[in-house]
mmCIF file of C-alpha atoms in Angstrom:
data_model
loop_
_atom_site.group_PDB
_atom_site.id
_atom_site.type_symbol
_atom_site.label_atom_id
_atom_site.label_comp_id
_atom_site.label_asym_id
_atom_site.label_seq_id
_atom_site.Cartn_x
_atom_site.Cartn_y
_atom_site.Cartn_z
ATOM 1 C CA UNK A 1 -4.690 -30.076 8.682
ATOM 2 C CA UNK A 2 -3.675 -31.078 12.222
ATOM 3 C CA UNK A 3 -4.993 -29.052 15.123
ATOM 4 C CA UNK A 4 -2.639 -26.189 15.875
ATOM 5 C CA UNK A 5 -0.537 -26.908 18.942
ATOM 6 C CA UNK A 6 0.754 -23.462 19.910
ATOM 7 C CA UNK A 7 3.719 -24.860 21.830
ATOM 8 C CA UNK A 8 4.782 -26.872 18.788
ATOM 9 C CA UNK A 9 4.199 -23.894 16.497
ATOM 10 C CA UNK A 10 6.422 -21.697 18.657
ATOM 11 C CA UNK A 11 9.213 -24.273 18.489
ATOM 12 C CA UNK A 12 8.864 -24.505 14.713
ATOM 13 C CA UNK A 13 8.992 -20.742 14.242
ATOM 14 C CA UNK A 14 11.909 -20.431 16.661
ATOM 15 C CA UNK A 15 13.791 -22.882 14.445
ATOM 16 C CA UNK A 16 12.984 -20.669 11.471
ATOM 17 C CA UNK A 17 14.383 -17.665 13.307
ATOM 18 C CA UNK A 18 17.656 -19.530 13.824
ATOM 19 C CA UNK A 19 17.992 -19.650 10.022
ATOM 20 C CA UNK A 20 17.298 -15.942 9.528
ATOM 21 C CA UNK A 21 20.678 -15.304 7.898
ATOM 22 C CA UNK A 22 20.547 -18.467 5.770
ATOM 23 C CA UNK A 23 17.852 -17.869 3.113
ATOM 24 C CA UNK A 24 18.146 -21.292 1.463
ATOM 25 C CA UNK A 25 17.943 -23.156 4.749
ATOM 26 C CA UNK A 26 15.138 -20.878 5.930
ATOM 27 C CA UNK A 27 13.085 -21.624 2.818
ATOM 28 C CA UNK A 28 13.541 -25.385 3.201
ATOM 29 C CA UNK A 29 12.360 -25.214 6.796
ATOM 30 C CA UNK A 30 9.519 -22.828 5.924
ATOM 31 C CA UNK A 31 8.192 -25.143 3.211
ATOM 32 C CA UNK A 32 7.984 -27.949 5.761
ATOM 33 C CA UNK A 33 6.169 -25.740 8.267
ATOM 34 C CA UNK A 34 3.686 -24.400 5.718
ATOM 35 C CA UNK A 35 3.068 -27.861 4.298
ATOM 36 C CA UNK A 36 2.452 -29.206 7.817
ATOM 37 C CA UNK A 37 -0.317 -26.660 8.395
ATOM 38 C CA UNK A 38 -1.977 -26.893 4.981
ATOM 39 C CA UNK A 39 -5.737 -26.880 5.422
ATOM 40 C CA UNK A 40 -6.744 -29.364 2.753
ATOM 41 C CA UNK A 41 -10.418 -29.103 3.686
ATOM 42 C CA UNK A 42 -10.598 -25.608 2.198
ATOM 43 C CA UNK A 43 -10.591 -24.652 -1.420
ATOM 44 C CA UNK A 44 -7.947 -22.077 -2.223
ATOM 45 C CA UNK A 45 -10.700 -19.669 -3.295
ATOM 46 C CA UNK A 46 -11.994 -19.671 0.272
ATOM 47 C CA UNK A 47 -8.684 -18.341 1.571
ATOM 48 C CA UNK A 48 -7.571 -16.014 -1.203
ATOM 49 C CA UNK A 49 -10.586 -15.396 -3.480
ATOM 50 C CA UNK A 50 -8.736 -13.366 -6.091
ATOM 51 C CA UNK A 51 -5.184 -14.575 -5.584
ATOM 52 C CA UNK A 52 -3.148 -15.224 -8.695
ATOM 53 C CA UNK A 53 -0.442 -16.995 -6.673
ATOM 54 C CA UNK A 54 -0.243 -20.598 -5.480
ATOM 55 C CA UNK A 55 -1.068 -20.862 -1.791
ATOM 56 C CA UNK A 56 -0.585 -23.303 1.078
ATOM 57 C CA UNK A 57 -3.900 -22.055 2.532
ATOM 58 C CA UNK A 58 -2.012 -21.327 5.744
ATOM 59 C CA UNK A 59 -4.089 -20.384 8.817
ATOM 60 C CA UNK A 60 -3.459 -16.735 9.802
ATOM 61 C CA UNK A 61 -2.253 -17.749 13.284
ATOM 62 C CA UNK A 62 0.711 -19.545 11.713
ATOM 63 C CA UNK A 63 1.821 -16.551 9.661
ATOM 64 C CA UNK A 64 1.378 -14.254 12.663
ATOM 65 C CA UNK A 65 3.626 -16.451 14.787
ATOM 66 C CA UNK A 66 6.294 -16.484 12.076
ATOM 67 C CA UNK A 67 6.088 -12.692 11.885
ATOM 68 C CA UNK A 68 6.397 -12.436 15.666
ATOM 69 C CA UNK A 69 9.678 -14.339 15.516
ATOM 70 C CA UNK A 70 11.084 -12.504 12.498
ATOM 71 C CA UNK A 71 10.069 -8.921 13.280
ATOM 72 C CA UNK A 72 12.718 -8.098 15.913
ATOM 73 C CA UNK A 73 15.423 -9.775 13.823
ATOM 74 C CA UNK A 74 14.548 -7.666 10.780
ATOM 75 C CA UNK A 75 14.844 -4.494 12.842
ATOM 76 C CA UNK A 76 18.235 -5.499 14.231
ATOM 77 C CA UNK A 77 19.708 -7.029 11.064
ATOM 78 C CA UNK A 78 18.345 -5.107 8.071
ATOM 79 C CA UNK A 79 20.868 -6.390 5.521
ATOM 80 C CA UNK A 80 20.059 -10.029 6.285
ATOM 81 C CA UNK A 81 16.355 -9.149 6.425
ATOM 82 C CA UNK A 82 16.466 -7.734 2.907
ATOM 83 C CA UNK A 83 18.295 -10.802 1.606
ATOM 84 C CA UNK A 84 15.720 -13.081 3.225
ATOM 85 C CA UNK A 85 12.880 -10.935 1.886
ATOM 86 C CA UNK A 86 14.298 -11.275 -1.634
ATOM 87 C CA UNK A 87 14.426 -15.050 -1.282
ATOM 88 C CA UNK A 88 10.861 -15.176 0.054
ATOM 89 C CA UNK A 89 9.619 -12.965 -2.774
ATOM 90 C CA UNK A 90 11.329 -15.067 -5.432
ATOM 91 C CA UNK A 91 9.764 -18.221 -3.958
ATOM 92 C CA UNK A 92 6.534 -16.946 -5.497
ATOM 93 C CA UNK A 93 3.846 -18.281 -3.131
ATOM 94 C CA UNK A 94 1.173 -16.130 -1.528
ATOM 95 C CA UNK A 95 2.467 -16.827 1.980
ATOM 96 C CA UNK A 96 6.128 -16.222 1.135
ATOM 97 C CA UNK A 97 5.365 -12.922 -0.561
ATOM 98 C CA UNK A 98 3.244 -11.779 2.367
ATOM 99 C CA UNK A 99 6.168 -12.581 4.665
ATOM 100 C CA UNK A 100 8.522 -10.706 2.331
ATOM 101 C CA UNK A 101 6.227 -7.667 2.473
ATOM 102 C CA UNK A 102 6.147 -7.936 6.265
ATOM 103 C CA UNK A 103 9.947 -7.957 6.474
ATOM 104 C CA UNK A 104 10.218 -4.814 4.345
ATOM 105 C CA UNK A 105 7.962 -3.053 6.828
ATOM 106 C CA UNK A 106 10.302 -3.896 9.708
ATOM 107 C CA UNK A 107 13.534 -2.836 8.004
ATOM 108 C CA UNK A 108 14.786 0.605 9.149
ATOM 109 C CA UNK A 109 13.914 3.256 6.520
ATOM 110 C CA UNK A 110 17.565 4.289 6.319
ATOM 111 C CA UNK A 111 18.475 1.024 4.560
ATOM 112 C CA UNK A 112 19.573 2.378 1.181
ATOM 113 C CA UNK A 113 18.123 -0.458 -0.919
ATOM 114 C CA UNK A 114 14.655 -0.320 0.635
ATOM 115 C CA UNK A 115 13.086 2.259 -1.705
ATOM 116 C CA UNK A 116 14.340 0.514 -4.823
ATOM 117 C CA UNK A 117 12.974 -2.803 -3.597
ATOM 118 C CA UNK A 118 9.561 -1.337 -2.793
ATOM 119 C CA UNK A 119 9.317 0.226 -6.247
ATOM 120 C CA UNK A 120 10.441 -2.927 -8.042
ATOM 121 C CA UNK A 121 7.961 -5.117 -6.187
ATOM 122 C CA UNK A 122 5.090 -2.673 -6.638
ATOM 123 C CA UNK A 123 5.735 -2.659 -10.375
ATOM 124 C CA UNK A 124 5.670 -6.459 -10.488
ATOM 125 C CA UNK A 125 2.853 -7.280 -8.060
ATOM 126 C CA UNK A 126 -0.391 -8.691 -9.423
ATOM 127 C CA UNK A 127 -1.918 -10.346 -6.366
ATOM 128 C CA UNK A 128 -4.336 -8.000 -4.532
ATOM 129 C CA UNK A 129 -3.476 -9.317 -1.057
ATOM 130 C CA UNK A 130 0.249 -8.832 -1.608
ATOM 131 C CA UNK A 131 -0.350 -5.413 -3.157
ATOM 132 C CA UNK A 132 -2.348 -4.349 -0.107
ATOM 133 C CA UNK A 133 0.421 -5.596 2.191
ATOM 134 C CA UNK A 134 3.061 -3.664 0.253
ATOM 135 C CA UNK A 135 0.994 -0.462 0.414
ATOM 136 C CA UNK A 136 0.352 -0.747 4.145
ATOM 137 C CA UNK A 137 2.600 -3.088 6.121
ATOM 138 C CA UNK A 138 5.719 -2.578 3.993
ATOM 139 C CA UNK A 139 5.466 1.212 4.169
ATOM 140 C CA UNK A 140 4.684 1.530 7.888
ATOM 141 C CA UNK A 141 8.099 2.550 9.210
ATOM 142 C CA UNK A 142 8.939 4.658 6.187
ATOM 143 C CA UNK A 143 5.634 6.522 6.482
ATOM 144 C CA UNK A 144 5.777 6.987 10.256
ATOM 145 C CA UNK A 145 9.464 7.630 10.865
ATOM 146 C CA UNK A 146 10.623 9.396 7.695
ATOM 147 C CA UNK A 147 7.591 11.039 6.036
ATOM 148 C CA UNK A 148 9.811 13.223 3.834
ATOM 149 C CA UNK A 149 11.530 10.146 2.421
ATOM 150 C CA UNK A 150 8.138 8.480 2.042
ATOM 151 C CA UNK A 151 6.952 11.408 -0.083
ATOM 152 C CA UNK A 152 10.068 11.145 -2.238
ATOM 153 C CA UNK A 153 9.080 7.550 -2.975
ATOM 154 C CA UNK A 154 5.450 8.425 -3.737
ATOM 155 C CA UNK A 155 6.500 11.300 -6.011
ATOM 156 C CA UNK A 156 8.576 8.778 -7.943
ATOM 157 C CA UNK A 157 5.553 6.479 -8.270
ATOM 158 C CA UNK A 158 3.385 9.363 -9.499
ATOM 159 C CA UNK A 159 5.837 10.445 -12.193
ATOM 160 C CA UNK A 160 4.047 11.160 -15.521
ATOM 161 C CA UNK A 161 6.014 8.379 -17.199
ATOM 162 C CA UNK A 162 4.796 5.811 -14.654
ATOM 163 C CA UNK A 163 1.045 5.886 -15.102
ATOM 164 C CA UNK A 164 0.744 2.210 -14.149
ATOM 165 C CA UNK A 165 2.049 3.180 -10.696
ATOM 166 C CA UNK A 166 -0.352 6.074 -10.142
ATOM 167 C CA UNK A 167 -2.955 3.983 -8.336
ATOM 168 C CA UNK A 168 -0.283 2.650 -5.982
ATOM 169 C CA UNK A 169 1.015 6.135 -5.262
ATOM 170 C CA UNK A 170 -2.415 7.535 -4.478
ATOM 171 C CA UNK A 171 -3.380 4.611 -2.251
ATOM 172 C CA UNK A 172 -0.070 4.850 -0.404
ATOM 173 C CA UNK A 173 -0.851 8.465 0.518
ATOM 174 C CA UNK A 174 -4.197 7.741 2.177
ATOM 175 C CA UNK A 175 -2.808 6.244 5.442
ATOM 176 C CA UNK A 176 -0.321 9.125 5.702
ATOM 177 C CA UNK A 177 -3.024 11.761 5.355
ATOM 178 C CA UNK A 178 -5.270 9.904 7.817
ATOM 179 C CA UNK A 179 -2.576 9.740 10.499
ATOM 180 C CA UNK A 180 -3.717 11.869 13.482
ATOM 181 C CA UNK A 181 -0.335 13.559 13.847
ATOM 182 C CA UNK A 182 0.177 14.399 10.171
ATOM 183 C CA UNK A 183 -0.328 18.104 9.478
ATOM 184 C CA UNK A 184 1.769 18.830 6.394
ATOM 185 C CA UNK A 185 -0.669 18.706 3.476
ATOM 186 C CA UNK A 186 1.021 21.185 1.069
ATOM 187 C CA UNK A 187 3.674 18.726 -0.196
ATOM 188 C CA UNK A 188 1.012 16.040 -0.596
ATOM 189 C CA UNK A 189 -1.197 18.378 -2.612
ATOM 190 C CA UNK A 190 1.782 19.416 -4.714
ATOM 191 C CA UNK A 191 2.552 15.788 -5.529
ATOM 192 C CA UNK A 192 -1.001 14.844 -6.528
ATOM 193 C CA UNK A 193 -1.944 18.019 -8.407
ATOM 194 C CA UNK A 194 -0.865 16.668 -11.838
ATOM 195 C CA UNK A 195 -2.860 13.498 -11.230
ATOM 196 C CA UNK A 196 -6.004 15.455 -10.359
ATOM 197 C CA UNK A 197 -5.543 17.594 -13.466
ATOM 198 C CA UNK A 198 -5.319 14.447 -15.598
ATOM 199 C CA UNK A 199 -8.171 12.718 -13.689
ATOM 200 C CA UNK A 200 -8.030 9.343 -15.486
ATOM 201 C CA UNK A 201 -11.348 7.524 -15.247
ATOM 202 C CA UNK A 202 -9.546 4.378 -14.075
ATOM 203 C CA UNK A 203 -8.362 6.217 -10.952
ATOM 204 C CA UNK A 204 -11.736 7.632 -9.927
ATOM 205 C CA UNK A 205 -12.096 5.383 -6.867
ATOM 206 C CA UNK A 206 -8.505 6.019 -5.747
ATOM 207 C CA UNK A 207 -8.890 9.791 -6.104
ATOM 208 C CA UNK A 208 -12.225 9.654 -4.303
ATOM 209 C CA UNK A 209 -10.673 7.914 -1.289
ATOM 210 C CA UNK A 210 -7.807 10.399 -1.219
ATOM 211 C CA UNK A 211 -10.204 13.355 -1.367
ATOM 212 C CA UNK A 212 -12.122 11.953 1.615
ATOM 213 C CA UNK A 213 -8.901 11.629 3.602
ATOM 214 C CA UNK A 214 -7.733 15.118 2.612
ATOM 215 C CA UNK A 215 -11.071 16.664 3.527
ATOM 216 C CA UNK A 216 -11.098 14.939 6.898
ATOM 217 C CA UNK A 217 -7.591 16.255 7.585
ATOM 218 C CA UNK A 218 -8.215 19.831 6.414
ATOM 219 C CA UNK A 219 -11.548 20.840 4.846
ATOM 220 C CA UNK A 220 -10.459 24.369 3.910
ATOM 221 C CA UNK A 221 -7.203 23.331 2.249
ATOM 222 C CA UNK A 222 -8.958 20.560 0.347
ATOM 223 C CA UNK A 223 -11.747 22.762 -0.997
ATOM 224 C CA UNK A 224 -9.252 25.441 -2.051
ATOM 225 C CA UNK A 225 -7.062 22.827 -3.749
ATOM 226 C CA UNK A 226 -9.984 21.345 -5.696
ATOM 227 C CA UNK A 227 -11.201 24.794 -6.718
ATOM 228 C CA UNK A 228 -7.743 25.758 -7.983
ATOM 229 C CA UNK A 229 -7.384 22.456 -9.819
ATOM 230 C CA UNK A 230 -10.714 22.800 -11.603
ATOM 231 C CA UNK A 231 -10.434 26.486 -12.485
ATOM 232 C CA UNK A 232 -6.859 26.242 -13.769
ATOM 233 C CA UNK A 233 -7.372 23.024 -15.719
ATOM 234 C CA UNK A 234 -7.007 23.298 -19.482
ATOM 235 C CA UNK A 235 -9.650 20.627 -20.026
ATOM 236 C CA UNK A 236 -12.953 19.625 -18.368
ATOM 237 C CA UNK A 237 -11.695 16.278 -17.042
ATOM 238 C CA UNK A 238 -11.203 17.339 -13.389
ATOM 239 C CA UNK A 239 -14.696 18.834 -13.273
ATOM 240 C CA UNK A 240 -16.223 15.767 -14.910
ATOM 241 C CA UNK A 241 -14.391 13.470 -12.498
ATOM 242 C CA UNK A 242 -15.449 15.450 -9.418
ATOM 243 C CA UNK A 243 -19.040 15.492 -10.603
ATOM 244 C CA UNK A 244 -18.985 11.694 -10.848
ATOM 245 C CA UNK A 245 -17.380 11.314 -7.422
ATOM 246 C CA UNK A 246 -19.632 13.807 -5.687
ATOM 247 C CA UNK A 247 -22.355 11.365 -4.506
ATOM 248 C CA UNK A 248 -19.732 9.384 -2.549
ATOM 249 C CA UNK A 249 -18.160 12.410 -0.836
ATOM 250 C CA UNK A 250 -19.106 14.039 2.511
ATOM 251 C CA UNK A 251 -22.221 16.220 2.332
ATOM 252 C CA UNK A 252 -20.419 19.444 3.280
ATOM 253 C CA UNK A 253 -17.846 18.852 0.560
ATOM 254 C CA UNK A 254 -20.577 18.106 -1.986
ATOM 255 C CA UNK A 255 -22.090 21.515 -1.270
ATOM 256 C CA UNK A 256 -18.759 23.235 -1.862
ATOM 257 C CA UNK A 257 -18.188 21.227 -5.030
ATOM 258 C CA UNK A 258 -21.568 22.224 -6.450
ATOM 259 C CA UNK A 259 -20.584 25.871 -6.129
ATOM 260 C CA UNK A 260 -17.164 25.232 -7.665
ATOM 261 C CA UNK A 261 -18.536 23.219 -10.580
ATOM 262 C CA UNK A 262 -21.362 25.678 -11.195
ATOM 263 C CA UNK A 263 -18.895 28.543 -11.345
ATOM 264 C CA UNK A 264 -16.607 26.625 -13.673
ATOM 265 C CA UNK A 265 -19.495 25.794 -15.992
ATOM 266 C CA UNK A 266 -20.496 29.451 -16.196
ATOM 267 C CA UNK A 267 -16.920 30.507 -16.947
ATOM 268 C CA UNK A 268 -16.656 27.974 -19.763
ATOM 269 C CA UNK A 269 -19.901 29.260 -21.271
ATOM 270 C CA UNK A 270 -18.455 32.782 -21.351
ATOM 271 C CA UNK A 271 -15.434 31.582 -23.268
#
């Protein structure tokens, strides 16, 4: 790989920006840019250890510069941005899908096709890096600017008939709950209640991370929610799941959980 000349890189990415509304031409130019910066001294595993996609092993600085050029255009021209994102996604390389995920995150949330695209890509994604980008970067504006619409999307992902999407839905909620200015937990708790009642073992880590975020945001609401979930459950799965998670949870919450689980155990003995 040649040394990165920032002046040259800026010219190359500016040329890409000129093709923003021409997906085919953009992809031809992008392939040349990515191929120019291929780091052939690295094994692909060193760049994307668990990637299931082919990769150009592009240095991060190159992708960041491309994003810098494309970001403002995506905000100003959402229809063209979505068309370009589709073309990048269909190209099927790690770098092109990361750029597609980036573009989705810059498109105004009001774009009517955005939610459908996010859902379709989340259902299809297998690469962990792309999945992480979709759950964070792609959802940024939707989560920050239209939280109600964001919750509509997550509720759709957590539908009982879409169990394969449950992990995505739970992980998508964590940044929302952690946001310093977010103070509307009731709709979040309402959305996740059925998932906590089911408590699939495969989702233990996801639920654990969400509980931590909920407890940090509102300890009292979280403890009350968990107590209600456990006591009203028709099976022992929520209690079993919480008992397994307990060692990884904050100490104060562990104390509250011990009382909840002890009380639940005594009630079950009576019945």
